Amino acid sequence: MEMAGKVDPRVARSKTALKQALLGLLEDKEFEAVTITEIVLTSGYNRGTFYKHYDNKEALLEDILNDLIEGLLEAFRYPYEQTEVFRVHQLPPGSVKIFDHFMEHAPTYRILSRSQVMPALREKMFRALKDISSRELLPELDGIDAELLADYSISGLLGILFHWIESGFARSPAYMQEQLVKIIRFRPDELQTRPST
């Protein structure tokens, strides 16, 4: 039971066990093939406990995705939450915490990236990041459509993040932070071309 904003440790334990059970099952099978019976057997809890917390397996999955989104948004806000003016081009790489969030939850992201759940997670991330960037970051636009800019920026960020997941987190968070900052600052006046063959 939740009282005064505190979560009963038993509730937290059982929900964590159910989440871990579902993630473990997703390593071997698609979400649609997973049953509630398998989830409760794997978790060590019973169906009564499951239904006390969740109406169905989709609600359990939604809880897992919401946990990830909550951490993602906290990491995304980190560089600007304590400032009135966020100078993007002066962003120090160490203040970019989004890669730390992904590394901290790497096993979960790895499992989800190999499942049919990934498109839903990506869409949920896109909408959440677009929502907070539209509400909390107000760039001077000089004739640029704000919604198109948000779509472009967030799609690029997610492209980098999902490339990193798909690479098996081949580079360190520090390397990825540095590269993201360099990409943000990269404004070429011209590009070399190579004739097509």
mmCIF file of C-alpha atoms in Angstrom:
data_model
loop_
_atom_site.group_PDB
_atom_site.id
_atom_site.type_symbol
_atom_site.label_atom_id
_atom_site.label_comp_id
_atom_site.label_asym_id
_atom_site.label_seq_id
_atom_site.Cartn_x
_atom_site.Cartn_y
_atom_site.Cartn_z
ATOM 1 C CA MET A 1 0.000 0.000 0.000
ATOM 2 C CA GLU A 2 1.169 3.532 -0.777
ATOM 3 C CA MET A 3 0.853 5.962 2.114
ATOM 4 C CA ALA A 4 2.036 9.572 2.235
ATOM 5 C CA GLY A 5 4.012 9.097 -0.981
ATOM 6 C CA LYS A 6 5.871 6.049 0.337
ATOM 7 C CA VAL A 7 5.712 2.658 -1.335
ATOM 8 C CA ASP A 8 5.306 -0.431 0.828
ATOM 9 C CA PRO A 9 8.594 -2.371 0.468
ATOM 10 C CA ARG A 10 6.649 -5.606 -0.103
ATOM 11 C CA VAL A 11 4.789 -4.016 -3.017
ATOM 12 C CA ALA A 12 8.051 -2.706 -4.460
ATOM 13 C CA ARG A 13 9.651 -6.172 -4.118
ATOM 14 C CA SER A 14 6.795 -8.037 -5.772
ATOM 15 C CA LYS A 15 6.487 -5.517 -8.625
ATOM 16 C CA THR A 16 10.248 -5.646 -9.210
ATOM 17 C CA ALA A 17 10.153 -9.449 -9.290
ATOM 18 C CA LEU A 18 7.278 -9.429 -11.804
ATOM 19 C CA LYS A 19 9.106 -6.922 -14.029
ATOM 20 C CA GLN A 20 12.320 -8.949 -13.908
ATOM 21 C CA ALA A 21 10.368 -12.110 -14.693
ATOM 22 C CA LEU A 22 8.814 -10.569 -17.804
ATOM 23 C CA LEU A 23 12.162 -9.211 -18.981
ATOM 24 C CA GLY A 24 13.767 -12.613 -18.444
ATOM 25 C CA LEU A 25 11.051 -14.294 -20.497
ATOM 26 C CA LEU A 26 11.491 -11.719 -23.280
ATOM 27 C CA GLU A 27 15.056 -12.936 -23.728
ATOM 28 C CA ASP A 28 13.687 -16.175 -25.185
ATOM 29 C CA LYS A 29 10.276 -15.348 -26.652
ATOM 30 C CA GLU A 30 8.177 -12.532 -28.039
ATOM 31 C CA PHE A 31 5.858 -10.590 -25.753
ATOM 32 C CA GLU A 32 2.708 -11.979 -27.390
ATOM 33 C CA ALA A 33 3.833 -15.524 -26.552
ATOM 34 C CA VAL A 34 4.489 -14.803 -22.859
ATOM 35 C CA THR A 35 1.710 -15.883 -20.489
ATOM 36 C CA ILE A 36 0.795 -14.562 -17.064
ATOM 37 C CA THR A 37 1.308 -18.087 -15.706
ATOM 38 C CA GLU A 38 4.925 -17.998 -16.929
ATOM 39 C CA ILE A 39 5.431 -14.557 -15.408
ATOM 40 C CA VAL A 40 4.165 -15.589 -11.967
ATOM 41 C CA LEU A 41 6.063 -18.899 -11.967
ATOM 42 C CA THR A 42 9.284 -17.136 -12.953
ATOM 43 C CA SER A 43 8.776 -14.369 -10.383
ATOM 44 C CA GLY A 44 8.057 -16.720 -7.485
ATOM 45 C CA TYR A 45 4.753 -14.963 -6.781
ATOM 46 C CA ASN A 46 1.194 -16.083 -7.502
ATOM 47 C CA ARG A 47 -1.582 -14.880 -9.793
ATOM 48 C CA GLY A 48 -3.263 -13.072 -6.903
ATOM 49 C CA THR A 49 -0.165 -10.931 -6.411
ATOM 50 C CA PHE A 50 0.049 -10.270 -10.138
ATOM 51 C CA TYR A 51 -3.569 -9.123 -10.379
ATOM 52 C CA LYS A 52 -3.219 -7.017 -7.242
ATOM 53 C CA HIS A 53 -0.746 -4.853 -9.187
ATOM 54 C CA TYR A 54 -1.684 -5.299 -12.853
ATOM 55 C CA ASP A 55 -4.814 -5.975 -14.894
ATOM 56 C CA ASN A 56 -2.865 -7.817 -17.592
ATOM 57 C CA LYS A 57 0.635 -8.379 -18.953
ATOM 58 C CA GLU A 58 0.334 -5.218 -21.091
ATOM 59 C CA ALA A 59 -0.014 -3.153 -17.900
ATOM 60 C CA LEU A 60 3.126 -4.806 -16.515
ATOM 61 C CA LEU A 61 5.022 -3.996 -19.704
ATOM 62 C CA GLU A 62 3.708 -0.422 -19.583
ATOM 63 C CA ASP A 63 5.061 -0.113 -16.024
ATOM 64 C CA ILE A 64 8.511 -1.250 -17.216
ATOM 65 C CA LEU A 65 8.453 1.246 -20.097
ATOM 66 C CA ASN A 66 7.259 4.045 -17.810
ATOM 67 C CA ASP A 67 10.164 3.379 -15.421
ATOM 68 C CA LEU A 68 12.588 3.710 -18.342
ATOM 69 C CA ILE A 69 10.911 6.892 -19.607
ATOM 70 C CA GLU A 70 11.009 8.449 -16.142
ATOM 71 C CA GLY A 71 14.759 7.827 -15.907
ATOM 72 C CA LEU A 72 15.285 9.013 -19.480
ATOM 73 C CA LEU A 73 13.523 12.325 -18.825
ATOM 74 C CA GLU A 74 15.465 12.887 -15.611
ATOM 75 C CA ALA A 75 18.733 12.338 -17.506
ATOM 76 C CA PHE A 76 17.603 14.530 -20.421
ATOM 77 C CA ARG A 77 16.771 17.428 -18.075
ATOM 78 C CA TYR A 78 20.036 17.212 -16.137
ATOM 79 C CA PRO A 79 22.075 19.711 -18.228
ATOM 80 C CA TYR A 80 19.480 22.492 -18.038
ATOM 81 C CA GLU A 81 17.283 21.962 -14.981
ATOM 82 C CA GLN A 82 19.298 24.322 -12.757
ATOM 83 C CA THR A 83 19.635 27.192 -15.233
ATOM 84 C CA GLU A 84 17.411 29.875 -16.728
ATOM 85 C CA VAL A 85 19.345 30.048 -20.010
ATOM 86 C CA PHE A 86 20.619 26.785 -21.488
ATOM 87 C CA ARG A 87 23.528 27.466 -23.852
ATOM 88 C CA VAL A 88 23.475 24.345 -25.998
ATOM 89 C CA HIS A 89 26.736 25.130 -27.814
ATOM 90 C CA GLN A 90 28.565 25.514 -24.497
ATOM 91 C CA LEU A 91 27.319 22.164 -23.225
ATOM 92 C CA PRO A 92 30.125 20.291 -21.430
ATOM 93 C CA PRO A 93 30.148 16.584 -22.363
ATOM 94 C CA GLY A 94 30.120 15.538 -18.698
ATOM 95 C CA SER A 95 26.721 17.150 -18.164
ATOM 96 C CA VAL A 96 25.088 14.860 -20.746
ATOM 97 C CA LYS A 97 23.639 12.118 -18.526
ATOM 98 C CA ILE A 98 21.393 10.383 -21.043
ATOM 99 C CA PHE A 99 24.081 7.847 -21.981
ATOM 100 C CA ASP A 100 24.659 7.058 -18.296
ATOM 101 C CA HIS A 101 20.937 6.282 -17.996
ATOM 102 C CA PHE A 102 21.101 3.892 -20.960
ATOM 103 C CA MET A 103 24.233 2.177 -19.628
ATOM 104 C CA GLU A 104 22.690 1.811 -16.162
ATOM 105 C CA HIS A 105 19.722 0.027 -17.756
ATOM 106 C CA ALA A 106 21.701 -1.681 -20.534
ATOM 107 C CA PRO A 107 20.397 -5.223 -19.844
ATOM 108 C CA THR A 108 16.788 -4.015 -20.088
ATOM 109 C CA TYR A 109 17.433 -2.017 -23.258
ATOM 110 C CA ARG A 110 19.278 -4.986 -24.807
ATOM 111 C CA ILE A 111 16.355 -7.319 -24.135
ATOM 112 C CA LEU A 112 13.766 -4.841 -25.414
ATOM 113 C CA SER A 113 15.815 -4.005 -28.515
ATOM 114 C CA ARG A 114 15.580 -7.644 -29.614
ATOM 115 C CA SER A 115 11.825 -7.849 -29.098
ATOM 116 C CA GLN A 116 8.694 -6.632 -30.853
ATOM 117 C CA VAL A 117 8.302 -4.164 -27.970
ATOM 118 C CA MET A 118 11.057 -1.867 -29.262
ATOM 119 C CA PRO A 119 8.968 0.203 -31.713
ATOM 120 C CA ALA A 120 6.495 1.009 -28.920
ATOM 121 C CA LEU A 121 9.334 2.027 -26.592
ATOM 122 C CA ARG A 122 10.933 4.201 -29.264
ATOM 123 C CA GLU A 123 7.616 5.939 -29.987
ATOM 124 C CA LYS A 124 6.983 6.478 -26.269
ATOM 125 C CA MET A 125 10.462 7.976 -25.850
ATOM 126 C CA PHE A 126 9.994 10.224 -28.868
ATOM 127 C CA ARG A 127 6.679 11.590 -27.571
ATOM 128 C CA ALA A 128 7.978 12.108 -24.030
ATOM 129 C CA LEU A 129 11.155 13.905 -25.173
ATOM 130 C CA LYS A 130 9.249 16.027 -27.678
ATOM 131 C CA ASP A 131 6.724 16.985 -25.021
ATOM 132 C CA ILE A 132 9.256 18.158 -22.437
ATOM 133 C CA SER A 133 11.538 19.847 -24.960
ATOM 134 C CA SER A 134 8.542 21.741 -26.390
ATOM 135 C CA ARG A 135 7.420 22.822 -22.913
ATOM 136 C CA GLU A 136 10.772 23.420 -21.221
ATOM 137 C CA LEU A 137 13.225 24.495 -23.942
ATOM 138 C CA LEU A 138 12.285 27.619 -25.860
ATOM 139 C CA PRO A 139 14.805 28.344 -28.624
ATOM 140 C CA GLU A 140 14.990 31.592 -30.569
ATOM 141 C CA LEU A 141 13.826 30.340 -33.926
ATOM 142 C CA ASP A 142 14.442 32.914 -36.660
ATOM 143 C CA GLY A 143 11.710 31.610 -38.959
ATOM 144 C CA ILE A 144 12.167 27.896 -38.187
ATOM 145 C CA ASP A 145 9.047 25.827 -37.457
ATOM 146 C CA ALA A 146 9.352 24.809 -33.765
ATOM 147 C CA GLU A 147 7.622 21.461 -34.233
ATOM 148 C CA LEU A 148 9.821 20.494 -37.180
ATOM 149 C CA LEU A 149 12.920 21.484 -35.217
ATOM 150 C CA ALA A 150 11.814 19.345 -32.254
ATOM 151 C CA ASP A 151 11.097 16.374 -34.550
ATOM 152 C CA TYR A 152 14.489 16.729 -36.248
ATOM 153 C CA SER A 153 16.452 17.104 -32.996
ATOM 154 C CA ILE A 154 14.766 14.301 -31.087
ATOM 155 C CA SER A 155 14.855 11.911 -34.039
ATOM 156 C CA GLY A 156 18.594 12.549 -34.297
ATOM 157 C CA LEU A 157 19.162 11.986 -30.583
ATOM 158 C CA LEU A 158 17.146 8.760 -30.596
ATOM 159 C CA GLY A 159 18.990 7.633 -33.727
ATOM 160 C CA ILE A 160 22.294 7.949 -31.867
ATOM 161 C CA LEU A 161 20.927 6.222 -28.756
ATOM 162 C CA PHE A 162 19.446 3.283 -30.652
ATOM 163 C CA HIS A 163 22.586 2.934 -32.780
ATOM 164 C CA TRP A 164 24.497 2.620 -29.505
ATOM 165 C CA ILE A 165 22.089 -0.036 -28.199
ATOM 166 C CA GLU A 166 22.301 -1.986 -31.473
ATOM 167 C CA SER A 167 26.104 -1.860 -31.328
ATOM 168 C CA GLY A 168 25.913 -3.626 -27.958
ATOM 169 C CA PHE A 169 27.043 -0.442 -26.173
ATOM 170 C CA ALA A 170 30.383 -0.784 -27.949
ATOM 171 C CA ARG A 171 31.596 2.669 -26.863
ATOM 172 C CA SER A 172 31.726 4.129 -23.358
ATOM 173 C CA PRO A 173 29.151 6.667 -22.144
ATOM 174 C CA ALA A 174 31.964 9.257 -21.987
ATOM 175 C CA TYR A 175 32.787 8.685 -25.670
ATOM 176 C CA MET A 176 29.122 8.977 -26.637
ATOM 177 C CA GLN A 177 28.712 12.160 -24.564
ATOM 178 C CA GLU A 178 31.690 13.726 -26.288
ATOM 179 C CA GLN A 179 30.471 12.703 -29.740
ATOM 180 C CA LEU A 180 26.960 14.052 -29.124
ATOM 181 C CA VAL A 181 28.355 17.424 -28.049
ATOM 182 C CA LYS A 182 30.617 17.529 -31.132
ATOM 183 C CA ILE A 183 27.629 16.706 -33.358
ATOM 184 C CA ILE A 184 25.540 19.447 -31.725
ATOM 185 C CA ARG A 185 28.344 21.965 -32.340
ATOM 186 C CA PHE A 186 29.044 20.765 -35.899
ATOM 187 C CA ARG A 187 27.900 23.426 -38.373
ATOM 188 C CA PRO A 188 29.707 22.932 -41.692
ATOM 189 C CA ASP A 189 29.540 25.761 -44.220
ATOM 190 C CA GLU A 190 30.432 23.345 -46.987
ATOM 191 C CA LEU A 191 30.842 19.631 -47.574
ATOM 192 C CA GLN A 192 33.176 17.823 -49.930
ATOM 193 C CA THR A 193 31.374 15.803 -52.563
ATOM 194 C CA ARG A 194 32.428 12.559 -54.176
ATOM 195 C CA PRO A 195 31.224 11.716 -57.690
ATOM 196 C CA SER A 196 28.924 8.708 -57.823
ATOM 197 C CA THR A 197 30.281 5.776 -59.814
#
